[in-house]
Amino acid sequence: EVQLVESGGDLVQPGRPLRLSCVASGFSFGDYGMHWVRQAPGKGLEWVSTISWNSGTVDYADSVKGRFTISRDNARNSLYLHMNNLREEDTALYYCVRDRGFRGTALVADFWGQGSLVTVSS
Amino acid sequence: DIVMTQSPDSLAVSLGERATINCKSSQSVLDSSNSKNNLTWYQQKPGQPPKLLIHWATTRESGVPDRFSGSGSGTDFTLTISSLQAEDVAIYYCQQYYSSPWTFGQGTKVEIK
């Protein structure tokens, strides 16, 4: 059974950093592209970042480019999102998502974690 | 960026009746290399993460009931629930994967009339 478990969400002040983690199980993690997708409270879905199976390709939404860094450790079946200079508008539930395509990076999200809540407020 | 616009924002349908959700992209998402439309539909129930229903605009994921169907091509797409069930109450999102940034529609809330 595919499982994605996020952690690291917290209440932080604007300008502070935070790191989210996602541990994957039930599939060959190193063979799949992964993504972060967020959802602000009561709002819709917003793609945040993508990393290819071998970390050779990374991509970011303009809203987070230069502040967020996606990374992965295939030996630990883990995905990360390093978030710097957080803003109030980054407040959201952050989902770790598997790409449906084998070694794909175009967002077709076939498995989602339960999400990790990041609240940015002074 | 490709803008995805869904209509309506919400709809209320009687049990057993048809529900139709539209999704329009600001530019074509048809991949000419394989003649497939790079469009997905997701279902999100309250308190749950989204669930992938359809990709390539028309291909149902394994386990998705056949009352859900996707249609359309180019810039205009439709998700149809042929006979609404109580468990279909949710918000539905379309999303394009033709070009980055990957973008979602604003969502359509489906309720029981």
XYZ file of N, CA and C in Angstrom:
705
model
N 0.850 -1.193 0.000
C 0.000 0.000 0.000
C 0.888 1.247 0.000
N 0.624 2.128 -0.948
C 1.381 3.377 -1.021
C 0.990 4.279 0.145
N 1.996 4.780 0.831
C 1.753 5.738 1.909
C 2.732 6.891 1.805
N 2.236 8.089 2.046
C 3.045 9.295 2.091
C 2.691 10.012 3.390
N 3.688 10.215 4.232
C 3.435 10.802 5.541
C 4.287 12.057 5.697
N 3.607 13.197 5.750
C 4.286 14.479 5.898
C 4.477 14.824 7.374
N 5.482 15.629 7.625
C 5.713 16.142 8.971
C 6.475 17.454 8.857
N 6.531 18.174 9.995
C 7.320 19.396 10.039
C 6.500 20.667 10.044
N 5.201 20.561 9.768
C 4.386 21.757 9.781
C 4.316 22.386 11.167
N 4.199 23.711 11.196
C 4.242 24.402 12.482
C 3.722 25.824 12.320
N 3.561 26.509 13.450
C 3.264 27.930 13.463
C 4.593 28.678 13.517
N 4.840 29.512 12.535
C 6.105 30.248 12.485
C 5.840 31.709 12.186
N 6.794 32.530 12.582
C 6.673 33.963 12.318
C 7.108 34.286 10.888
N 6.576 35.332 10.329
C 7.023 35.748 8.989
C 8.533 35.947 8.957
N 9.131 35.502 7.853
C 10.570 35.631 7.691
C 11.366 34.452 8.197
N 10.757 33.591 8.996
C 11.457 32.439 9.554
C 11.471 31.277 8.572
N 12.387 30.314 8.769
C 12.436 29.133 7.904
C 11.692 27.950 8.521
N 11.438 26.957 7.677
C 10.811 25.727 8.133
C 11.135 24.648 7.114
N 11.241 23.417 7.573
C 11.471 22.308 6.654
C 10.379 21.266 6.813
N 9.759 20.926 5.701
C 8.796 19.837 5.681
C 9.475 18.561 5.195
N 9.010 17.454 5.732
C 9.499 16.146 5.307
C 8.332 15.264 4.908
N 8.631 14.303 4.061
C 7.625 13.327 3.643
C 8.325 11.982 3.514
N 7.836 10.994 4.237
C 8.390 9.647 4.148
C 7.440 8.789 3.331
N 7.982 8.126 2.342
C 7.184 7.309 1.433
C 7.398 5.827 1.710
N 6.361 5.055 1.476
C 6.466 3.602 1.610
C 5.473 2.942 0.673
N 5.716 1.659 0.407
C 4.786 0.895 -0.406
C 5.038 0.951 -1.899
N 6.114 1.635 -2.298
C 6.467 1.674 -3.722
C 7.951 1.984 -3.835
N 8.489 1.850 -5.025
C 9.891 2.127 -5.263
C 10.087 3.634 -5.416
N 10.343 4.284 -4.287
C 10.381 5.750 -4.240
C 11.320 6.343 -5.290
N 12.460 5.749 -5.460
C 13.475 6.288 -6.357
C 13.097 6.253 -7.830
N 11.974 5.642 -8.161
C 11.539 5.551 -9.551
C 10.471 6.572 -9.919
N 10.114 7.442 -8.979
C 8.991 8.357 -9.235
C 9.362 9.809 -8.967
N 8.856 10.664 -9.864
C 8.905 12.081 -9.564
C 7.951 12.387 -8.418
N 8.266 13.440 -7.693
C 7.452 13.821 -6.541
C 7.172 15.319 -6.590
N 6.093 15.705 -5.917
C 5.666 17.096 -5.936
C 5.202 17.522 -4.550
N 5.186 18.823 -4.357
C 4.472 19.438 -3.237
C 3.343 20.279 -3.818
N 2.162 20.104 -3.254
C 0.983 20.880 -3.623
C 0.401 21.430 -2.329
N -0.022 22.686 -2.341
C -0.564 23.270 -1.114
C -1.992 23.750 -1.288
N -2.638 23.907 -0.146
C -4.032 24.345 -0.133
C -4.226 25.273 1.057
N -4.424 26.530 0.780
C -4.698 27.504 1.833
C -6.064 27.187 2.449
N -6.270 27.556 3.702
C -7.532 27.228 4.378
C -8.747 27.697 3.587
N -9.632 26.768 3.268
C -10.849 27.085 2.548
C -10.663 27.443 1.090
N -9.454 27.241 0.563
C -9.155 27.629 -0.814
C -8.866 26.412 -1.692
N -8.484 26.682 -2.931
C -8.203 25.624 -3.885
C -6.772 25.117 -3.813
N -6.421 24.316 -4.807
C -5.125 23.662 -4.854
C -4.124 24.487 -5.651
N -2.879 24.497 -5.164
C -1.817 25.235 -5.836
C -0.561 24.372 -5.876
N -0.062 24.107 -7.073
C 1.206 23.396 -7.209
C 2.338 24.276 -6.686
N 3.275 23.661 -5.954
C 4.386 24.393 -5.342
C 5.712 24.032 -6.000
N 6.007 22.726 -6.090
C 7.336 22.330 -6.549
C 7.335 20.883 -7.006
N 8.300 20.567 -7.865
C 8.465 19.230 -8.437
C 9.930 18.835 -8.414
N 10.198 17.568 -8.168
C 11.549 17.038 -8.293
C 11.489 15.712 -9.039
N 12.400 15.520 -9.971
C 12.411 14.276 -10.742
C 12.965 13.130 -9.898
N 12.862 11.922 -10.430
C 13.235 10.719 -9.692
C 14.690 10.751 -9.227
N 15.560 11.378 -10.027
C 16.993 11.387 -9.705
C 17.494 12.764 -9.274
N 16.557 13.664 -8.970
C 16.871 15.041 -8.558
C 17.481 15.868 -9.680
N 17.479 15.331 -10.897
C 18.085 16.055 -12.003
C 17.266 17.234 -12.479
N 15.980 17.194 -12.204
C 15.092 18.291 -12.602
C 14.314 18.755 -11.390
N 14.328 20.038 -11.143
C 13.496 20.641 -10.104
C 12.779 21.824 -10.714
N 11.619 22.118 -10.163
C 10.785 23.181 -10.724
C 9.989 23.797 -9.589
N 9.687 25.102 -9.724
C 8.993 25.811 -8.657
C 7.936 26.747 -9.227
N 6.889 26.936 -8.471
C 5.944 27.990 -8.777
C 6.627 29.335 -8.556
N 6.233 30.329 -9.345
C 6.840 31.656 -9.201
C 6.669 32.201 -7.791
N 5.556 31.845 -7.143
C 5.254 32.384 -5.817
C 6.247 31.931 -4.751
N 7.009 30.871 -5.021
C 7.956 30.359 -4.021
C 9.393 30.325 -4.531
N 9.578 30.622 -5.802
C 10.913 30.534 -6.400
C 11.874 31.460 -5.668
N 13.047 30.938 -5.355
C 14.051 31.709 -4.634
C 13.920 31.635 -3.129
N 12.797 31.127 -2.643
C 12.591 30.996 -1.194
C 12.497 29.538 -0.756
N 11.928 28.694 -1.612
C 11.739 27.273 -1.277
C 12.725 26.419 -2.069
N 13.163 25.315 -1.463
C 14.032 24.350 -2.136
C 13.497 22.949 -1.902
N 13.288 22.225 -2.984
C 12.840 20.846 -2.894
C 14.051 19.928 -2.990
N 14.027 18.846 -2.248
C 15.110 17.875 -2.326
C 14.565 16.507 -1.959
N 15.370 15.491 -2.202
C 14.945 14.134 -1.865
C 16.159 13.289 -1.507
N 15.915 12.249 -0.743
C 16.938 11.277 -0.371
C 16.349 9.912 -0.686
N 16.724 9.357 -1.811
C 16.114 8.088 -2.232
C 16.495 6.940 -1.303
N 17.651 7.033 -0.684
C 18.064 5.976 0.248
C 17.181 5.957 1.490
N 16.614 7.108 1.825
C 15.746 7.216 3.002
C 14.266 7.294 2.613
N 13.962 7.127 1.323
C 12.571 7.232 0.842
C 11.915 8.525 1.321
N 12.643 9.607 1.223
C 12.175 10.857 1.805
C 12.240 12.021 0.835
N 11.233 12.873 0.954
C 11.114 14.108 0.184
C 11.112 15.262 1.167
N 11.701 16.380 0.760
C 11.790 17.537 1.656
C 11.366 18.811 0.927
N 10.933 19.771 1.733
C 10.704 21.112 1.223
C 11.283 22.081 2.245
N 12.364 22.726 1.842
C 13.003 23.718 2.693
C 12.389 25.065 2.337
N 11.796 25.702 3.329
C 11.091 26.953 3.103
C 11.770 28.068 3.878
N 12.221 29.075 3.166
C 12.856 30.239 3.792
C 12.001 31.468 3.602
N 12.259 32.463 4.449
C 11.577 33.753 4.326
C 10.070 33.586 4.151
N 9.482 32.848 5.074
C 8.057 32.545 4.955
C 7.201 33.801 5.074
N 6.114 33.802 4.334
C 5.171 34.913 4.310
C 3.813 34.426 4.793
N 2.973 35.352 5.196
C 1.642 34.960 5.668
C 0.872 34.232 4.562
N 1.113 34.586 3.329
C 0.400 33.945 2.223
C 0.885 32.515 1.940
N 1.922 32.075 2.627
C 2.361 30.681 2.521
C 1.571 29.766 3.468
N 0.720 30.354 4.288
C -0.100 29.561 5.201
C -0.970 28.594 4.407
N -0.816 27.313 4.665
C -1.532 26.302 3.880
C -1.256 24.908 4.431
N -2.062 23.982 3.960
C -1.800 22.561 4.158
C -0.939 22.104 2.983
N 0.216 21.553 3.287
C 1.152 21.157 2.243
C 1.082 19.644 2.055
N 0.757 19.257 0.836
C 0.633 17.846 0.496
C 1.878 17.356 -0.233
N 2.341 16.207 0.184
C 3.365 15.457 -0.547
C 2.622 14.552 -1.527
N 3.056 14.562 -2.767
C 2.285 13.919 -3.829
C 3.209 13.102 -4.728
N 2.772 11.903 -5.083
C 3.529 11.084 -6.037
C 3.033 11.335 -7.445
N 3.968 11.423 -8.374
C 3.587 11.515 -9.772
C 3.207 10.144 -10.309
N 2.146 10.125 -11.084
C 1.624 8.847 -11.590
C 2.573 8.160 -12.566
N 3.305 8.983 -13.336
C 4.128 8.404 -14.386
C 5.460 7.895 -13.879
N 5.869 6.749 -14.332
C 7.184 6.196 -13.993
C 8.252 7.180 -14.458
N 8.985 7.720 -13.507
C 10.023 8.717 -13.759
C 9.467 9.973 -14.443
N 8.196 10.237 -14.220
C 7.586 11.416 -14.799
C 7.677 12.617 -13.874
N 7.508 13.796 -14.457
C 7.512 15.011 -13.651
C 6.344 15.939 -13.969
N 5.552 15.614 -14.970
C 4.356 16.422 -15.232
C 3.314 16.012 -14.208
N 2.740 16.991 -13.525
C 1.912 16.685 -12.361
C 0.640 15.935 -12.707
N 0.665 14.618 -12.425
C -0.529 13.782 -12.399
C -0.421 13.045 -11.076
N -1.167 13.517 -10.100
C -0.938 13.121 -8.716
C -1.801 11.935 -8.328
N -1.217 10.747 -8.339
C -2.037 9.567 -8.063
C -2.085 9.178 -6.592
N -1.126 9.649 -5.799
C -1.195 9.401 -4.359
C -0.824 10.679 -3.618
N -1.604 10.946 -2.566
C -1.425 12.145 -1.771
C -1.247 11.760 -0.306
N -0.395 12.506 0.392
C -0.357 12.376 1.836
C -1.548 13.093 2.456
N -1.607 13.065 3.776
C -2.689 13.753 4.502
C -2.405 15.247 4.674
N -1.169 15.632 4.435
C -0.820 17.044 4.508
C -0.188 17.438 5.831
N 0.585 18.525 5.769
C 1.237 19.096 6.949
C 0.927 20.583 6.954
N 0.377 21.055 8.082
C -0.118 22.430 8.139
C 0.987 23.406 8.523
N 1.168 24.393 7.672
C 2.107 25.489 7.925
C 1.292 26.758 8.133
N 1.502 27.372 9.276
C 0.828 28.631 9.588
C 1.883 29.694 9.812
N 1.810 30.745 9.027
C 2.772 31.843 9.134
C 2.037 33.059 9.696
N 2.409 33.423 10.892
C 1.713 34.524 11.559
C 2.594 35.100 12.661
N 2.471 36.396 12.866
C 3.222 37.042 13.940
C 2.410 37.027 15.232
N 1.364 31.391 -18.277
C 0.730 30.336 -17.504
C -0.630 30.005 -18.108
N -0.996 28.732 -18.039
C -2.309 28.305 -18.516
C -3.315 28.482 -17.380
N -4.340 29.254 -17.651
C -5.388 29.498 -16.659
C -6.519 28.501 -16.887
N -6.920 27.849 -15.801
C -8.007 26.872 -15.856
C -9.235 27.472 -15.179
N -10.344 27.487 -15.882
C -11.559 28.077 -15.347
C -12.685 27.053 -15.361
N -13.220 26.806 -14.201
C -14.303 25.831 -14.081
C -15.655 26.537 -13.954
N -16.678 25.846 -14.427
C -18.049 26.343 -14.246
C -18.995 25.163 -14.082
N -20.019 25.310 -13.226
C -20.211 26.447 -12.316
C -19.285 26.324 -11.109
N -19.355 27.313 -10.210
C -18.594 27.215 -8.963
C -19.221 26.184 -8.025
N -20.525 26.040 -8.128
C -21.213 25.037 -7.318
C -22.478 24.603 -8.041
N -22.915 23.392 -7.726
C -24.177 22.919 -8.262
C -24.799 21.910 -7.314
N -26.119 21.916 -7.308
C -26.884 20.993 -6.475
C -27.721 20.111 -7.394
N -27.544 18.818 -7.228
C -28.186 17.840 -8.106
C -28.926 16.803 -7.259
N -30.067 16.381 -7.731
C -30.820 15.347 -7.012
C -30.117 14.000 -7.133
N -30.287 13.174 -6.124
C -29.726 11.832 -6.168
C -30.228 11.103 -7.410
N -29.292 10.464 -8.098
C -29.635 9.718 -9.302
C -29.639 10.542 -10.577
N -29.517 11.854 -10.432
C -29.502 12.729 -11.610
C -28.069 12.980 -12.073
N -27.959 13.583 -13.236
C -26.654 13.850 -13.851
C -26.076 15.159 -13.344
N -24.778 15.140 -13.079
C -24.039 16.348 -12.729
C -22.969 16.587 -13.793
N -22.892 17.821 -14.247
C -21.931 18.166 -15.305
C -21.089 19.358 -14.869
N -19.774 19.180 -14.938
C -18.831 20.229 -14.551
C -17.969 20.544 -15.773
N -17.809 21.819 -16.053
C -17.027 22.258 -17.196
C -15.685 22.844 -16.770
N -14.724 22.678 -17.631
C -13.378 23.192 -17.378
C -12.834 23.735 -18.690
N -12.375 24.967 -18.654
C -11.840 25.589 -19.866
C -10.415 26.048 -19.593
N -9.516 25.728 -20.500
C -8.130 26.166 -20.373
C -7.884 27.359 -21.293
N -6.968 28.234 -20.879
C -6.701 29.464 -21.643
C -5.925 29.191 -22.927
N -5.342 27.998 -23.027
C -4.734 27.556 -24.276
C -4.860 26.049 -24.380
N -4.701 25.534 -25.553
C -4.880 24.108 -25.768
C -3.903 23.283 -24.927
N -4.401 22.175 -24.374
C -3.553 21.238 -23.630
C -3.419 19.920 -24.380
N -3.711 19.969 -25.672
C -3.582 18.790 -26.512
C -2.132 18.595 -26.915
N -1.581 17.440 -26.562
C -0.215 17.090 -26.905
C -0.227 16.484 -28.313
N 0.304 17.209 -29.266
C 0.248 16.754 -30.661
C 1.108 15.511 -30.897
N 2.056 15.245 -29.996
C 2.942 14.094 -30.191
C 2.218 12.771 -29.977
N 1.148 12.797 -29.176
C 0.402 11.554 -28.918
C -1.107 11.739 -29.041
N -1.537 12.937 -29.433
C -2.960 13.249 -29.609
C -3.747 13.060 -28.318
N -3.083 13.299 -27.186
C -3.773 13.174 -25.898
C -3.826 14.536 -25.225
N -4.903 14.751 -24.486
C -5.077 15.984 -23.744
C -4.522 15.818 -22.339
N -3.629 16.727 -21.968
C -2.957 16.645 -20.669
C -3.811 17.301 -19.584
N -4.889 16.608 -19.229
C -5.836 17.155 -18.270
C -6.299 16.071 -17.304
N -6.338 16.439 -16.021
C -6.803 15.513 -14.995
C -8.006 16.103 -14.262
N -8.737 15.222 -13.613
C -9.815 15.596 -12.707
C -9.559 14.937 -11.351
N -9.751 15.735 -10.292
C -9.611 15.251 -8.930
C -10.919 15.483 -8.174
N -11.131 14.629 -7.195
C -12.257 14.751 -6.275
C -11.704 14.961 -4.873
N -12.204 15.968 -4.173
C -11.775 16.189 -2.796
C -12.986 16.233 -1.876
N -13.068 15.253 -1.008
C -14.126 15.213 -0.004
C -13.673 15.977 1.228
N -14.619 16.470 2.034
C -14.248 17.273 3.210
C -13.272 16.549 4.116
N -12.211 17.265 4.487
C -11.228 16.725 5.413
C -10.291 15.691 4.834
N -10.343 15.494 3.522
C -9.495 14.491 2.881
C -8.611 15.137 1.812
N -7.497 14.482 1.487
C -6.724 14.968 0.328
C -7.469 14.662 -0.957
N -7.103 15.328 -2.025
C -7.727 15.030 -3.320
C -7.445 13.600 -3.771
N -8.321 13.125 -4.636
C -8.183 11.793 -5.211
C -8.228 11.928 -6.725
N -7.275 11.277 -7.381
C -7.231 11.317 -8.840
C -8.359 10.466 -9.418
N -9.200 11.095 -10.236
C -10.299 10.378 -10.884
C -9.969 9.999 -12.327
N -9.462 10.986 -13.060
C -9.308 10.855 -14.518
C -8.016 11.544 -14.945
N -7.299 10.916 -15.871
C -6.181 11.590 -16.519
C -6.317 11.406 -18.027
N -5.456 12.087 -18.781
C -5.609 12.148 -20.244
C -7.028 12.564 -20.639
N -7.650 13.335 -19.784
C -8.983 13.917 -19.996
C -10.126 12.901 -19.979
N -9.844 11.650 -20.315
C -10.928 10.678 -20.454
C -10.656 9.329 -19.778
N -9.434 9.099 -19.296
C -9.060 7.783 -18.757
C -9.315 7.719 -17.263
N -10.247 6.870 -16.874
C -10.563 6.698 -15.449
C -9.466 5.919 -14.751
N -9.161 6.344 -13.528
C -8.223 5.594 -12.709
C -8.876 4.277 -12.258
N -8.033 3.310 -11.967
C -8.523 2.028 -11.474
C -9.340 2.230 -10.207
N -10.509 1.610 -10.160
C -11.342 1.693 -8.967
C -12.338 2.836 -8.972
N -12.225 3.745 -9.932
C -13.176 4.860 -10.008
C -14.462 4.358 -10.668
N -15.601 4.591 -10.041
C -16.862 4.090 -10.612
C -17.105 4.624 -12.022
N -17.752 3.794 -12.838
C -17.935 4.198 -14.236
C -19.018 5.256 -14.418
N -19.641 5.684 -13.332
C -20.560 6.816 -13.462
C -19.794 8.137 -13.669
N -18.484 8.108 -13.407
C -17.637 9.265 -13.659
C -17.043 9.126 -15.059
N -17.197 10.176 -15.861
C -16.592 10.153 -17.189
C -16.077 11.538 -17.544
N -15.011 11.543 -18.325
C -14.424 12.787 -18.777
C -14.494 12.875 -20.288
N -14.660 14.094 -20.768
C -14.723 14.297 -22.210
C -14.115 15.646 -22.552
N -13.980 15.869 -23.858
C -13.465 17.152 -24.327
C -12.092 17.042 -24.948
N -11.679 18.138 -25.566
C -10.375 18.189 -26.206
C -9.978 19.633 -26.441
N -8.667 19.854 -26.493
C -8.173 21.189 -26.785
C -8.237 22.114 -25.592
N -9.308 22.880 -25.510
C -9.456 23.835 -24.414
C -10.733 23.635 -23.593
N -11.607 22.769 -24.012
C -12.900 22.612 -23.338
C -13.130 21.167 -22.914
N -13.383 21.004 -21.622
C -13.479 19.681 -21.025
C -14.678 19.598 -20.089
N -15.138 18.386 -19.891
C -16.300 18.159 -19.034
C -16.095 16.916 -18.188
N -16.475 17.027 -16.919
C -16.577 15.863 -16.043
C -18.067 15.621 -15.817
N -18.508 14.413 -16.084
C -19.910 14.064 -15.910
C -20.044 12.952 -14.876
N -20.948 13.172 -13.944
C -21.349 12.110 -13.022
C -22.740 11.698 -13.482
N -22.856 10.502 -14.011
C -24.090 10.135 -14.720
C -25.288 9.961 -13.791
N -25.041 9.499 -12.593
C -26.123 9.269 -11.634
C -25.556 9.577 -10.249
N -25.829 10.769 -9.765
C -25.184 11.247 -8.535
C -25.549 10.391 -7.331
N -24.525 9.997 -6.599
C -24.704 9.260 -5.350
C -24.319 10.144 -4.175
N -24.801 9.799 -3.003
C -24.529 10.617 -1.812
C -23.031 10.757 -1.555
N -22.280 9.711 -1.870
C -20.833 9.730 -1.610
C -20.061 10.588 -2.616
N -20.762 11.140 -3.601
C -20.094 11.977 -4.596
C -20.053 13.449 -4.182
N -20.656 13.779 -3.051
C -20.596 15.151 -2.545
C -19.137 15.491 -2.270
N -18.643 16.514 -2.951
C -17.216 16.825 -2.920
C -16.974 18.090 -3.724
N -15.717 18.518 -3.701
C -15.256 19.564 -4.620
C -14.430 18.878 -5.696
N -14.663 19.259 -6.926
C -13.970 18.664 -8.072
C -13.076 19.719 -8.723
N -11.849 19.301 -9.018
C -10.868 20.186 -9.634
C -10.372 19.591 -10.950
N -10.241 20.446 -11.952
C -9.491 20.049 -13.133
C -8.077 20.630 -12.999
N -7.138 20.041 -13.729
C -5.741 20.475 -13.673
C -5.067 20.117 -14.978
N -4.253 21.032 -15.492
C -3.521 20.746 -16.729
C -2.096 20.360 -16.415
N -1.590 19.406 -17.194
C -0.180 19.050 -17.073
C 0.514 19.153 -18.426
N 0.049 20.097 -19.221
C 0.639 20.338 -20.531
C 1.938 21.113 -20.403
N 1.914 22.128 -19.541
C 3.128 22.921 -19.353
C 3.187 23.479 -17.946
N 4.399 23.559 -17.435
C 4.630 24.150 -16.127
C 4.484 25.669 -16.212
N 3.909 26.326 -15.226
C 3.440 25.758 -13.960
C 2.143 24.981 -14.114
N 2.096 23.823 -13.447
C 0.892 22.997 -13.471
C -0.201 23.766 -12.723
N -1.343 23.924 -13.346
C -2.376 24.785 -12.788
C -3.713 24.067 -12.655
N -4.426 24.459 -11.594
C -5.721 23.884 -11.260
C -6.841 24.872 -11.551
N -8.029 24.341 -11.813
C -9.207 25.164 -11.779
C -9.534 25.533 -10.338
N -10.470 26.436 -10.169
C -10.789 26.939 -8.832
C -11.651 25.975 -8.021
N -12.151 24.944 -8.686
C -12.964 23.948 -8.000
C -14.453 24.166 -8.213
N -15.189 23.057 -8.239
C -16.645 23.076 -8.325
C -17.204 22.221 -7.200
N -18.037 22.813 -6.391
C -18.626 22.111 -5.254
C -19.927 21.447 -5.688
N -20.016 20.152 -5.481
C -21.209 19.386 -5.839
C -21.941 18.975 -4.578
N -23.219 19.327 -4.526
C -24.062 19.017 -3.367
C -25.324 18.293 -3.810
N -26.023 17.755 -2.847
C -27.290 17.082 -3.110
C -28.428 18.085 -2.994
N -29.318 18.072 -3.990
C -30.485 18.953 -3.936
C -31.555 18.334 -3.050
